[in-house]
């Protein structure tokens, strides 16, 4: 055969073009034009050369690429020049050499224990750390542009570059949005149920009303979490306004499940939670637990403040006399120096002398207890210091100043401090917001009631009258379950050291053993726990399943069904004994269902043994170890233990500096105020968690070291 030439084109030279094709030993030329057949796209091969790590190939032109460091355009056609231009460029690229130097550069740093170590040079981490310092330390944005900070960086950290206040504020907002997105994932996607605390504070300089909402929950790792979710300016303290703000907060975070809301004992909060409950009902059945029956949790610290404040009215004159004496000593440095000299001559130990806040009875307790220890010095001031005596002759609001304190005042205050000691201890437990407090509240409430019962039968008429007045106030809020949320008692049951035996003992101590009141309380608490346990372990009833199956059969009967033929493995269609046994055992398991609540309550309580490291008992660690045993009950306990006994967790947000909250002294917008406060609280939670883990690890290392040392010493003694 001969080569057939194309009539429209001259013959091709195979040696020059190489465009020949061999078919069964015969060669024929390909058409050079793309009119007859389209050209195939060039096949992309994997980049195997190491130099491609530093270059990015252009999509529109595969024969060119650009450097990742200096953005220079370099040829990279694999058929003509290959990778030689890229290799030559990367060998002389200054930006690449700077990057390599920064990657290899290390600086000295210290860990939480003060040990020095080498860390990698990281400008991104430096920038983030500076932003965190500005937020946590409540510094102005202009700090990063201050002369002192620039000198510090140039002398101590010359490799790091400072940035502007605008960059600082932009980075802080980005940090806030990043953390908020992660929390939104938890609330909206994972459907985390949350308990809330809220409070309102009025700025004294501007009369602005700030409302803060804090969320509390226990994570899957059984760690108590607390995050400020909202910090907004509101127009008034009305219940509708509070309810609307709560709903806006849930909408902003995508949260749909709320367990309890802890608020102060005020009428506007009662109305707010009623409106809030009605609006949550419209969200769905799962938004509330048992239709919001246990949603409203009254602040225990606020109730205790009302009870003690009601009792302090009787001893107000004695307290004012000592308060004026303390105020005189603290009014100037010379007076404080004179008082210190009286303490030295009286051989009294050094100690602080705080001045109380009249609206905070716990600060009054601390002031009185400190003043009682320095009573001799105050008596010396009255006998030897004329200016001290003249101070009480002056008028205050056209009334002679009360004081100086007499021996009767000191004796009355001494009895009062002894009486208030149990209340102060309870306040510390109620006000804790970083640990689980819901399981400890009921024991403190019982201690308060037993103390009041004892004081009501006191021989001192004044103490007896004072205790009776406080007992009336106590019964108004904490008498049985009439006004108390039952979850206060239920939470104490979820302490594995207590269980139901502790609650039964409290009922017997308060109302008498086997009395009607004691049995009624025991039955009520047990009923609440069983009802809530059934809510968490809810399964469709048999009637519902039958209705569903009937509906399905009706639908299937209405449609023609194809004929099916099943071939049995057994010739006589006899069912095996193993399958019969599985069915019988399965029926018995369904008939006698496993009730985790009954198993938990019947087990022996955990012993109250002190921790070897001196740390308090951790309820959450016990549930973390036993959650696989109590699958349903652990979910119930997780929600109950996350409830806060007081709204102090939200009140702590108002302790920030006036620079942030005062719009006359700051140009921050309300949104930026919320960003700063939320980011500050979120960062503190993260840091404290890391510090706690580091400190615990150090304590365990020391404990193991001393154990090994004791073992070695004992071995030496034996030898």
Coordinates of N, CA and C in Angstrom, one line a residue, residues 9 75 285 429 465 535:
X9 N -4.3 19.7 1.1 CA -3.1 20.1 1.8 C -1.9 19.4 1.2
X75 N 8.4 31.8 34.7 CA 8.0 30.8 33.7 C 8.2 29.4 34.3
X285 N -42.4 21.8 71.8 CA -42.6 21.1 73.1 C -41.3 20.9 73.8
X429 N -21.3 30.2 99.7 CA -21.7 29.1 98.9 C -22.7 29.5 97.8
X465 N -36.6 38.0 119.7 CA -37.5 38.8 118.8 C -36.9 38.9 117.4
X535 N -39.5 12.1 81.8 CA -39.4 13.0 80.7 C -38.1 12.7 79.9

